[in-house]
Amino acid sequence: MLGKTNLWLSHLASISRLFVLTLYWAFIAPWRERHAGFDRRTVWRLMDETGVQSAPIVILIGTLVGSILVLQTAYQLQSYGQVRLVAGFVAVAVTRELGPLLTAILLTGRVGAAFTAELGTMKVSEEILALEVMAIHPVGFLVAPRFLALLVMLPCLTMIADVAGLLGGFITGTTLYQISPGSYIDTTFRWLLFRDVLSGLIKSVIFAVIITMVGCYRALIVEGGPEGVGHATMGAVVTAIVLIIVADGIFTAILL
Amino acid sequence: MNDSDQTATVRDLHQAPAPGAMIEVRHLRKCFGTKVVLEDVSFAVERGTICVVMGGSGSGKSTVLRHLIGAYKPDSGAVYLDGVDITRLDARAMQQVRRKFGMLFQGGALLNSLTVGENVALPIRHHTELPEETIAIMVKLKLELVGLRDAEHLKPSEISGGMQKRVSLARAIALDPKIVFYDEPSAGLDPIVTGVIDKLMLDLTHKMGITSLVVTHDMQSAFRIADTMIMLHRGRIVAAGTPEEMRHSPDPLVQQFITGAPDGPIPLRMSHKEYQADILGL
């Protein structure tokens, strides 16, 4: 039991150190070091891979969740004869909670897993050691650009998911429950506050940190060939999702 | 190697490194948990020579190499590269030392997301402020040296294993290092490509004055390139000398390794349990 606690603490210490190093290489090194450690083009490429290419699936999931939410909420509001309030409930639920959370979970599977698999394979094929031998810092070269890319793209995708969710709700609400479009939009904007959207975006920044740090950390400590990479990828996805939901709980309590 | 040889080539831990030695390892000791992997390993490699480190699987030769590139810290002992003890350096100082050496990895270890040319350009871009045109010329020069100028725009996955190793060698020497380490340069290559790599190693060492340390168990290649040889067994140096001395060594361990006899001082079977008892489940 004690051994297990110690192992957890040592992982926690290592991942914190990785986070500090990543912050240094992402924000300080580009101004201080002679060479930034990574190429600006790499960040653009990663922003395209993690962000732009994730947009369609985020839009799809966002729209579906928005409509499902309308169905579920309307089902309960019907008994009170207050179906037209559905727009407000859905708007708040999507922007505060489901938009950021589902986007983060989606990106954990799509991007976090890819980070672990790619960097983990580089670890087992000695590519990361080769970088170190060339005096190129692996955190600066590999982790920092991924961190920056997701830090920008996850809030963007969350906003896209928010809009898609509202739109999905709007379509379902106006077609299935005969709420007039004008009244739906009116209720939405009467209920929705700017701080709802903002709290969702703040959470998405935290989630971006969790996804990159867990994904890259699990990759950098991979041992034992392809099996190790598979195991690490699975572990990274599970750990990241659990941490995202825990962090979501904490920050929801703080940001209410 | 007898004791007097050892004291002649290896000096006390706190003395300055030998003047002609580019690589010097003194009394290296490393344990993983309770398992002793290296025990009192000491040797020196003269400037501009090739030293071959031989030994079977698990003999500790890769561990020695990882100490030389600073990937492992020893439990005790010192590693001097070009007169600097790298076991006492912090990360930043180690970065400086690493610019002086290159390494050819067993699997090539090229970055798969970059093209061949970009792989070779990587250390140059990172450590110099040369303009892109100059870097492009340097990349072509290095690739020409290994005969692969045409492959510049291909991805590592599009070329063969032997070509990947040659590219990896071009990358290792991109910044004109003083030392090049080779980890199993002939592993997985056909005899002709092995010959090509051997010739490249000899050229680099004798024409450009690079000091090389080669970890291998390919005996044919080892005797072709070595100026000095070291044999490791169970984490200790059991023999050292010139290829000629090694060939005529009376040590049965060395002879078994050179001739590749399946059974000898290094036993064929690793089992501790009695065969009959194991089979019959006694």
Coordinates of C-alpha atoms in Angstrom, one line a residue:
Chain A
M1 CA 0.0 0.0 0.0
L2 CA 2.8 2.4 1.0
G3 CA 4.7 1.4 -2.1
K4 CA 1.8 2.2 -4.3
T5 CA 1.3 5.6 -2.6
N6 CA 5.0 6.3 -3.1
L7 CA 4.7 5.4 -6.8
W8 CA 1.8 7.7 -7.2
L9 CA 3.6 10.6 -5.5
S10 CA 6.7 10.1 -7.6
H11 CA 4.5 10.1 -10.8
L12 CA 2.8 13.3 -9.5
A13 CA 6.2 14.9 -8.9
S14 CA 7.5 13.9 -12.3
I15 CA 4.4 15.1 -14.2
S16 CA 4.6 18.4 -12.3
R17 CA 8.2 18.7 -13.3
L18 CA 7.3 18.0 -16.9
F19 CA 4.6 20.7 -16.7
V20 CA 7.1 23.3 -15.4
L21 CA 9.6 22.3 -18.2
T22 CA 6.8 22.5 -20.8
L23 CA 5.8 26.0 -19.6
Y24 CA 9.4 27.1 -19.8
W25 CA 9.9 25.7 -23.3
A26 CA 6.6 27.0 -24.5
F27 CA 6.6 30.5 -23.2
I28 CA 10.1 31.5 -21.9
A29 CA 12.6 29.6 -24.1
P30 CA 11.5 31.1 -27.4
W31 CA 12.7 34.5 -26.1
R32 CA 15.7 33.3 -24.0
E33 CA 17.3 30.4 -25.9
R34 CA 19.2 30.9 -29.1
H35 CA 17.0 28.2 -30.7
A36 CA 13.4 28.0 -29.6
G37 CA 13.5 24.2 -29.3
F38 CA 10.6 23.8 -31.8
D39 CA 9.7 25.0 -35.2
R40 CA 6.8 27.5 -35.6
R41 CA 5.6 25.4 -38.5
T42 CA 5.3 22.4 -36.3
V43 CA 2.9 24.3 -34.1
W44 CA 0.8 25.2 -37.2
R45 CA 0.8 21.6 -38.4
L46 CA -0.3 20.4 -34.9
M47 CA -3.0 23.0 -34.7
D48 CA -4.3 21.8 -38.0
E49 CA -4.1 18.1 -36.9
T50 CA -5.6 18.6 -33.4
G51 CA -7.9 21.4 -34.0
V52 CA -9.1 21.9 -37.6
Q53 CA -9.4 18.2 -38.3
S54 CA -11.3 17.6 -35.1
A55 CA -13.9 20.2 -35.9
P56 CA -16.3 18.1 -38.0
I57 CA -16.6 15.4 -35.2
V58 CA -17.0 18.1 -32.6
I59 CA -19.7 19.8 -34.6
L60 CA -21.5 16.4 -35.1
I61 CA -21.3 15.5 -31.4
G62 CA -22.2 19.0 -30.3
T63 CA -25.3 19.1 -32.5
L64 CA -26.5 15.7 -31.3
V65 CA -26.0 16.5 -27.7
G66 CA -27.9 19.8 -28.0
S67 CA -30.9 18.0 -29.5
I68 CA -30.8 15.1 -27.1
L69 CA -30.7 17.6 -24.2
V70 CA -33.8 19.3 -25.6
L71 CA -35.6 16.0 -25.8
Q72 CA -34.6 15.0 -22.2
T73 CA -35.4 18.4 -20.7
A74 CA -38.6 18.9 -22.6
Y75 CA -39.7 15.5 -21.3
Q76 CA -39.5 16.7 -17.8
L77 CA -40.7 20.3 -18.4
Q78 CA -43.8 19.0 -20.2
S79 CA -45.5 18.0 -17.0
Y80 CA -45.2 21.5 -15.8
G81 CA -46.4 22.9 -19.1
Q82 CA -43.1 25.0 -19.4
V83 CA -41.7 23.5 -22.6
R84 CA -40.7 26.9 -23.9
L85 CA -38.1 27.2 -21.1
V86 CA -36.2 24.3 -22.6
A87 CA -34.0 26.8 -24.6
G88 CA -32.6 28.4 -21.5
F89 CA -31.9 25.1 -19.7
V90 CA -30.1 23.7 -22.8
A91 CA -28.1 26.9 -23.4
V92 CA -26.7 26.9 -19.9
A93 CA -26.1 23.2 -19.7
V94 CA -24.2 23.2 -23.0
T95 CA -22.0 26.2 -22.5
R96 CA -21.2 25.6 -18.8
E97 CA -20.8 21.8 -18.8
L98 CA -21.4 19.6 -21.8
G99 CA -19.6 21.6 -24.4
P100 CA -16.3 21.8 -22.6
L101 CA -16.6 18.3 -21.1
L102 CA -17.5 16.4 -24.2
T103 CA -15.0 18.2 -26.4
A104 CA -12.3 17.4 -23.9
I105 CA -13.2 13.7 -23.7
L106 CA -13.5 13.6 -27.5
L107 CA -10.1 15.2 -27.9
T108 CA -8.6 12.8 -25.3
G109 CA -9.5 9.9 -27.5
R110 CA -8.6 11.6 -30.7
V111 CA -5.6 13.7 -29.9
G112 CA -4.3 12.6 -26.4
A113 CA -4.1 9.0 -27.5
A114 CA -2.3 10.0 -30.7
F115 CA 0.3 12.0 -28.6
T116 CA 1.0 9.0 -26.4
A117 CA 1.2 6.6 -29.3
E118 CA 3.4 8.8 -31.4
L119 CA 5.8 9.9 -28.7
G120 CA 5.7 6.4 -27.1
T121 CA 6.8 4.9 -30.4
M122 CA 9.5 7.5 -30.6
K123 CA 10.7 6.5 -27.1
V124 CA 10.9 2.8 -27.8
S125 CA 12.6 3.3 -31.2
E126 CA 15.3 5.4 -29.4
E127 CA 14.3 8.6 -31.4
I128 CA 13.9 10.5 -28.1
L129 CA 17.3 9.4 -27.0
A130 CA 18.7 10.4 -30.4
L131 CA 17.2 13.9 -29.8
E132 CA 18.9 14.1 -26.4
V133 CA 22.2 13.0 -27.9
M134 CA 21.9 15.7 -30.5
A135 CA 21.5 18.1 -27.5
I136 CA 17.9 18.9 -28.6
H137 CA 15.6 19.0 -25.6
P138 CA 12.7 16.5 -26.2
V139 CA 10.3 18.6 -24.1
G140 CA 11.1 21.7 -26.1
F141 CA 11.0 19.8 -29.4
L142 CA 8.1 17.5 -28.9
V143 CA 5.9 18.4 -25.9
A144 CA 5.9 22.2 -26.0
P145 CA 4.4 22.5 -29.6
R146 CA 1.7 20.0 -28.7
F147 CA 0.9 21.9 -25.6
L148 CA 0.7 25.2 -27.4
A149 CA -1.4 23.7 -30.2
L150 CA -4.0 22.2 -27.9
L151 CA -4.0 25.1 -25.5
V152 CA -5.2 27.3 -28.4
M153 CA -7.4 24.7 -30.2
L154 CA -9.3 23.2 -27.3
P155 CA -11.1 26.5 -26.3
C156 CA -11.8 27.1 -30.0
L157 CA -13.3 23.7 -30.4
T158 CA -15.3 24.2 -27.2
M159 CA -16.8 27.4 -28.6
I160 CA -17.6 25.5 -31.8
A161 CA -19.2 22.7 -29.7
D162 CA -21.2 25.4 -27.8
V163 CA -22.6 26.9 -31.0
A164 CA -23.3 23.4 -32.5
G165 CA -25.1 22.4 -29.3
L166 CA -27.3 25.6 -29.3
L167 CA -28.0 25.0 -32.9
G168 CA -28.9 21.3 -32.4
G169 CA -31.2 22.4 -29.6
F170 CA -32.8 25.1 -31.7
I171 CA -33.5 22.7 -34.5
T172 CA -35.1 20.1 -32.3
G173 CA -36.9 22.6 -30.1
T174 CA -38.5 24.5 -33.0
T175 CA -39.4 21.4 -35.1
L176 CA -40.5 18.8 -32.5
Y177 CA -42.0 21.0 -29.8
Q178 CA -43.4 23.8 -32.0
I179 CA -41.5 26.6 -30.1
S180 CA -41.4 29.6 -32.4
P181 CA -37.8 30.4 -33.5
G182 CA -38.1 33.9 -32.2
S183 CA -39.2 32.8 -28.7
Y184 CA -36.5 30.1 -28.6
I185 CA -33.7 32.5 -29.4
D186 CA -35.2 35.1 -27.0
T187 CA -35.2 32.6 -24.1
T188 CA -31.7 31.4 -25.0
F189 CA -30.2 34.9 -24.7
R190 CA -32.3 35.8 -21.7
W191 CA -30.9 32.8 -19.8
L192 CA -27.4 32.6 -21.1
L193 CA -24.9 34.9 -19.4
F194 CA -21.4 35.7 -20.7
R195 CA -19.9 34.1 -17.6
D196 CA -21.5 30.8 -18.5
V197 CA -19.6 30.7 -21.7
L198 CA -16.4 32.1 -20.0
S199 CA -16.5 29.4 -17.2
G200 CA -16.7 26.8 -19.9
L201 CA -13.7 28.2 -21.7
I202 CA -11.7 28.5 -18.6
K203 CA -12.4 24.8 -17.9
S204 CA -11.3 23.9 -21.5
V205 CA -7.9 25.5 -20.9
I206 CA -7.5 23.3 -17.8
F207 CA -8.6 20.3 -19.8
A208 CA -6.0 21.1 -22.5
V209 CA -3.3 21.0 -19.9
I210 CA -4.5 17.7 -18.6
I211 CA -4.7 16.0 -22.0
T212 CA -1.2 17.1 -23.2
M213 CA 0.5 16.5 -19.9
V214 CA -0.9 13.1 -19.2
G215 CA -0.6 12.0 -22.9
C216 CA 3.1 13.2 -23.2
Y217 CA 4.1 12.0 -19.7
R218 CA 2.8 8.5 -20.3
A219 CA 4.7 8.4 -23.6
L220 CA 8.0 9.6 -22.2
I221 CA 8.0 6.9 -19.5
V222 CA 7.1 4.0 -21.9
E223 CA 9.1 0.9 -21.4
G224 CA 9.0 -2.4 -23.2
G225 CA 8.3 -2.1 -27.0
P226 CA 5.0 -2.0 -28.8
E227 CA 3.2 -3.7 -25.9
G228 CA 4.4 -0.9 -23.7
V229 CA 3.1 1.7 -26.1
G230 CA -0.3 0.1 -26.3
H231 CA -0.5 -0.1 -22.5
A232 CA 0.6 3.5 -22.1
T233 CA -1.9 4.8 -24.6
M234 CA -4.7 3.0 -22.8
G235 CA -3.5 4.3 -19.5
A236 CA -3.2 7.8 -20.8
V237 CA -6.8 7.9 -22.1
V238 CA -8.2 6.5 -18.9
T239 CA -6.1 8.7 -16.6
A240 CA -6.9 11.8 -18.7
I241 CA -10.6 11.2 -18.7
V242 CA -10.7 10.6 -15.0
L243 CA -8.6 13.7 -14.3
I244 CA -10.8 15.8 -16.6
I245 CA -14.0 14.8 -14.8
V246 CA -12.3 15.4 -11.3
A247 CA -11.1 18.8 -12.5
D248 CA -14.5 19.6 -13.9
G249 CA -16.1 18.9 -10.5
I250 CA -13.6 21.1 -8.7
F251 CA -13.7 24.0 -11.2
T252 CA -17.5 23.9 -11.5
A253 CA -17.7 24.3 -7.7
I254 CA -15.2 27.2 -7.8
L255 CA -16.6 29.0 -10.9
L256 CA -20.3 28.7 -10.1
Chain B
M1 CA 44.1 -8.3 -19.7
N2 CA 46.4 -8.7 -16.7
D3 CA 46.7 -6.3 -13.8
S4 CA 49.8 -4.4 -14.9
D5 CA 48.1 -3.5 -18.2
Q6 CA 45.1 -2.2 -16.4
T7 CA 47.2 0.1 -14.2
A8 CA 49.2 1.3 -17.2
T9 CA 46.2 2.4 -19.2
V10 CA 43.9 3.5 -16.4
R11 CA 44.9 6.1 -13.8
D12 CA 43.5 6.9 -10.5
L13 CA 39.9 8.4 -10.4
H14 CA 41.1 11.8 -9.4
Q15 CA 43.9 12.3 -11.8
A16 CA 43.6 14.3 -14.9
P17 CA 42.7 12.3 -18.0
A18 CA 45.5 10.9 -20.1
P19 CA 46.6 13.5 -22.7
G20 CA 46.1 11.4 -25.9
A21 CA 42.8 9.8 -24.8
M22 CA 39.6 11.1 -26.3
I23 CA 37.4 8.7 -24.3
E24 CA 38.4 7.5 -20.9
V25 CA 36.3 5.4 -18.5
R26 CA 37.5 4.8 -15.0
H27 CA 36.2 2.2 -12.5
L28 CA 32.7 2.4 -13.8
R29 CA 30.2 0.6 -11.6
K30 CA 26.4 0.4 -12.1
C31 CA 23.7 -1.5 -10.4
F32 CA 20.0 -1.8 -11.4
G33 CA 18.3 -2.6 -8.1
T34 CA 20.5 -5.4 -6.6
K35 CA 21.8 -6.6 -9.9
V36 CA 25.4 -5.4 -10.7
V37 CA 25.5 -4.6 -14.4
L38 CA 28.9 -3.1 -14.6
E39 CA 31.8 -3.7 -12.2
D40 CA 35.1 -1.8 -12.3
V41 CA 35.0 -1.1 -16.1
S42 CA 38.1 1.0 -17.1
F43 CA 39.5 1.7 -20.6
A44 CA 40.7 4.5 -22.7
V45 CA 40.4 5.3 -26.4
E46 CA 43.2 7.3 -28.2
R47 CA 42.3 10.2 -30.4
G48 CA 41.7 9.2 -34.0
T49 CA 41.3 5.4 -33.4
I50 CA 38.4 2.9 -33.4
C51 CA 37.8 0.9 -30.3
V52 CA 35.4 -2.0 -30.6
V53 CA 33.5 -3.1 -27.5
M54 CA 32.4 -6.8 -27.8
G55 CA 30.4 -9.0 -25.7
G56 CA 27.3 -11.2 -25.7
S57 CA 23.8 -10.2 -24.9
G58 CA 23.6 -9.0 -21.3
S59 CA 27.3 -8.5 -21.0
G60 CA 26.8 -4.8 -20.2
K61 CA 28.1 -3.3 -23.5
S62 CA 25.0 -1.3 -24.2
T63 CA 25.1 0.0 -20.6
V64 CA 28.6 1.2 -21.1
L65 CA 27.5 3.0 -24.2
R66 CA 24.6 4.7 -22.4
H67 CA 27.0 5.9 -19.7
L68 CA 29.2 7.4 -22.4
I69 CA 26.4 9.4 -23.9
G70 CA 25.2 10.6 -20.5
A71 CA 21.9 8.7 -20.6
Y72 CA 22.9 6.8 -17.4
K73 CA 24.7 8.1 -14.3
P74 CA 27.1 5.6 -12.8
D75 CA 26.9 4.5 -9.2
S76 CA 30.6 5.3 -9.0
G77 CA 33.5 5.9 -11.4
A78 CA 34.2 8.6 -14.0
V79 CA 33.7 9.0 -17.8
Y80 CA 36.0 11.5 -19.5
L81 CA 35.1 12.7 -23.0
D82 CA 37.7 15.1 -24.5
G83 CA 39.0 15.7 -21.0
V84 CA 35.7 16.5 -19.3
D85 CA 34.2 14.2 -16.7
I86 CA 30.6 14.0 -17.9
T87 CA 29.3 12.2 -14.8
R88 CA 29.7 15.4 -12.8
L89 CA 28.0 17.8 -15.3
D90 CA 24.6 19.3 -14.9
A91 CA 22.0 19.1 -17.7
R92 CA 23.1 22.4 -19.3
A93 CA 26.8 21.6 -19.3
M94 CA 26.0 18.2 -20.7
Q95 CA 24.2 19.8 -23.6
Q96 CA 27.5 21.6 -24.5
V97 CA 29.4 18.3 -24.4
R98 CA 26.8 16.5 -26.5
R99 CA 27.5 18.9 -29.4
K100 CA 31.0 17.3 -29.6
F101 CA 29.8 13.8 -30.3
G102 CA 27.4 12.0 -32.6
M103 CA 25.8 8.6 -32.4
L104 CA 24.6 6.0 -34.8
F105 CA 21.7 4.2 -33.2
Q106 CA 21.0 0.5 -33.7
G107 CA 17.7 1.2 -35.5
G108 CA 18.8 4.4 -37.1
A109 CA 16.4 6.4 -34.8
L110 CA 15.6 8.9 -37.6
L111 CA 12.6 11.1 -36.9
N112 CA 9.8 9.7 -39.1
S113 CA 7.9 12.9 -39.4
L114 CA 10.8 14.6 -41.1
T115 CA 12.4 13.9 -44.5
V116 CA 15.9 12.4 -44.8
G117 CA 17.3 15.9 -45.6
E118 CA 15.5 17.5 -42.6
N119 CA 16.8 14.8 -40.3
V120 CA 20.4 15.6 -41.3
A121 CA 19.6 19.3 -41.1
L122 CA 18.1 19.0 -37.6
P123 CA 21.3 19.3 -35.5
I124 CA 22.7 22.0 -37.8
R125 CA 19.5 24.1 -37.6
H126 CA 19.4 23.6 -33.8
H127 CA 23.0 24.5 -33.0
T128 CA 24.1 27.0 -35.5
E129 CA 22.7 30.2 -37.0
L130 CA 23.7 29.4 -40.5
P131 CA 21.4 30.6 -43.3
E132 CA 19.1 28.0 -44.9
E133 CA 21.2 27.9 -48.2
T134 CA 24.3 27.0 -46.3
I135 CA 22.5 24.3 -44.4
A136 CA 21.1 22.9 -47.6
I137 CA 24.7 22.6 -49.0
M138 CA 25.9 21.0 -45.7
V139 CA 23.1 18.5 -45.9
K140 CA 24.0 17.6 -49.5
L141 CA 27.7 17.2 -48.5
K142 CA 26.9 14.9 -45.6
L143 CA 24.5 12.8 -47.6
E144 CA 27.0 12.5 -50.5
L145 CA 29.5 11.2 -47.9
V146 CA 27.2 8.2 -47.3
G147 CA 26.1 8.1 -50.9
L148 CA 22.5 9.0 -50.5
R149 CA 22.2 12.5 -51.9
D150 CA 19.3 11.3 -54.1
A151 CA 17.2 10.3 -51.0
E152 CA 17.1 13.8 -49.6
H153 CA 13.4 14.4 -50.1
L154 CA 12.2 10.9 -49.1
K155 CA 10.8 10.0 -45.7
P156 CA 12.7 7.5 -43.6
S157 CA 9.9 5.0 -44.0
E158 CA 10.4 5.1 -47.8
I159 CA 14.0 3.8 -47.7
S160 CA 15.6 0.5 -46.6
G161 CA 17.0 -0.3 -43.2
G162 CA 20.6 -0.1 -44.5
M163 CA 19.9 3.3 -46.1
Q164 CA 18.3 4.5 -42.9
K165 CA 21.5 3.6 -41.0
R166 CA 23.6 5.5 -43.5
V167 CA 21.4 8.6 -43.2
S168 CA 21.6 8.2 -39.4
L169 CA 25.4 8.2 -39.8
A170 CA 25.2 11.4 -41.9
R171 CA 23.1 13.0 -39.2
A172 CA 25.6 11.8 -36.5
I173 CA 28.5 13.6 -38.3
A174 CA 26.4 16.7 -39.4
L175 CA 28.2 19.0 -36.9
D176 CA 31.6 17.4 -37.5
P177 CA 31.9 15.8 -34.0
K178 CA 35.1 14.7 -32.4
I179 CA 33.7 11.4 -31.3
V180 CA 31.1 9.1 -32.9
F181 CA 29.5 6.2 -31.0
Y182 CA 28.1 3.3 -33.0
D183 CA 25.5 1.0 -31.5
E184 CA 25.5 -2.3 -33.4
P185 CA 26.2 -0.7 -36.8
S186 CA 25.9 -4.0 -38.6
A187 CA 22.7 -5.3 -36.9
G188 CA 20.1 -6.4 -39.4
L189 CA 22.2 -5.4 -42.4
D190 CA 23.4 -7.6 -45.3
P191 CA 27.2 -8.2 -45.6
I192 CA 27.6 -5.7 -48.4
V193 CA 25.9 -2.9 -46.6
T194 CA 27.9 -3.8 -43.5
G195 CA 31.1 -3.5 -45.6
V196 CA 29.9 0.0 -46.8
I197 CA 29.3 1.1 -43.2
D198 CA 32.7 -0.3 -42.1
K199 CA 34.4 1.6 -44.9
L200 CA 32.6 4.8 -43.9
M201 CA 33.7 4.3 -40.3
L202 CA 37.3 3.8 -41.4
D203 CA 37.3 6.8 -43.6
L204 CA 35.8 9.1 -40.9
T205 CA 38.3 7.9 -38.4
H206 CA 41.5 8.0 -40.5
K207 CA 40.7 10.9 -42.9
M208 CA 38.8 13.2 -40.5
G209 CA 40.5 12.2 -37.3
I210 CA 37.2 11.3 -35.5
T211 CA 37.5 9.0 -32.5
S212 CA 35.1 6.1 -32.7
L213 CA 33.7 3.6 -30.2
V214 CA 31.8 0.7 -31.7
V215 CA 29.6 -1.7 -29.8
T216 CA 29.1 -4.8 -31.8
H217 CA 29.0 -8.6 -31.8
D218 CA 29.7 -8.9 -35.5
M219 CA 33.2 -10.4 -35.4
Q220 CA 34.1 -10.1 -39.1
S221 CA 33.3 -6.4 -39.1
A222 CA 35.0 -5.9 -35.7
F223 CA 38.3 -7.3 -36.9
R224 CA 38.1 -5.3 -40.1
I225 CA 37.8 -1.9 -38.3
A226 CA 39.3 -2.2 -34.8
D227 CA 42.4 -0.5 -33.6
T228 CA 41.8 -1.7 -30.1
M229 CA 39.3 -4.2 -28.8
I230 CA 37.6 -4.7 -25.4
M231 CA 35.6 -7.7 -24.4
L232 CA 33.0 -7.5 -21.7
H233 CA 31.5 -10.5 -19.9
R234 CA 29.0 -10.2 -17.1
G235 CA 29.7 -6.5 -16.6
R236 CA 33.5 -6.9 -16.4
I237 CA 36.3 -6.4 -18.9
V238 CA 37.7 -9.9 -19.5
A239 CA 40.1 -9.0 -22.3
A240 CA 41.5 -6.0 -24.1
G241 CA 44.1 -5.4 -26.7
T242 CA 44.8 -5.0 -30.5
P243 CA 42.9 -7.3 -32.9
E244 CA 46.1 -9.4 -33.3
E245 CA 46.4 -9.9 -29.6
M246 CA 42.8 -10.8 -29.3
R247 CA 43.0 -13.3 -32.1
H248 CA 45.9 -15.1 -30.4
S249 CA 44.5 -14.8 -26.9
P250 CA 44.7 -18.0 -25.0
D251 CA 41.6 -17.1 -23.0
P252 CA 38.9 -19.7 -23.9
L253 CA 36.2 -17.1 -23.4
V254 CA 37.7 -14.8 -26.1
Q255 CA 38.2 -17.8 -28.4
Q256 CA 34.7 -18.9 -27.9
F257 CA 33.4 -15.5 -28.8
I258 CA 35.6 -15.1 -31.9
T259 CA 34.9 -18.5 -33.3
G260 CA 31.3 -18.6 -32.2
A261 CA 31.4 -22.0 -30.7
P262 CA 28.0 -22.8 -29.3
D263 CA 29.2 -24.2 -26.0
G264 CA 32.3 -23.2 -23.9
P265 CA 33.0 -21.0 -20.9
I266 CA 29.8 -19.2 -21.9
P267 CA 27.3 -22.0 -21.5
L268 CA 24.7 -22.8 -24.1
R269 CA 22.0 -23.5 -21.5
M270 CA 21.1 -20.9 -19.0
S271 CA 18.9 -23.1 -16.8
H272 CA 19.8 -23.7 -13.2
K273 CA 17.4 -26.5 -12.6
E274 CA 18.4 -30.1 -13.3
Y275 CA 16.9 -31.0 -16.8
Q276 CA 15.4 -34.3 -15.8
A277 CA 13.9 -32.9 -12.6
D278 CA 12.4 -30.0 -14.6
I279 CA 10.9 -32.2 -17.2
L280 CA 9.4 -34.7 -14.7
G281 CA 8.2 -31.9 -12.5
L282 CA 10.2 -33.1 -9.5

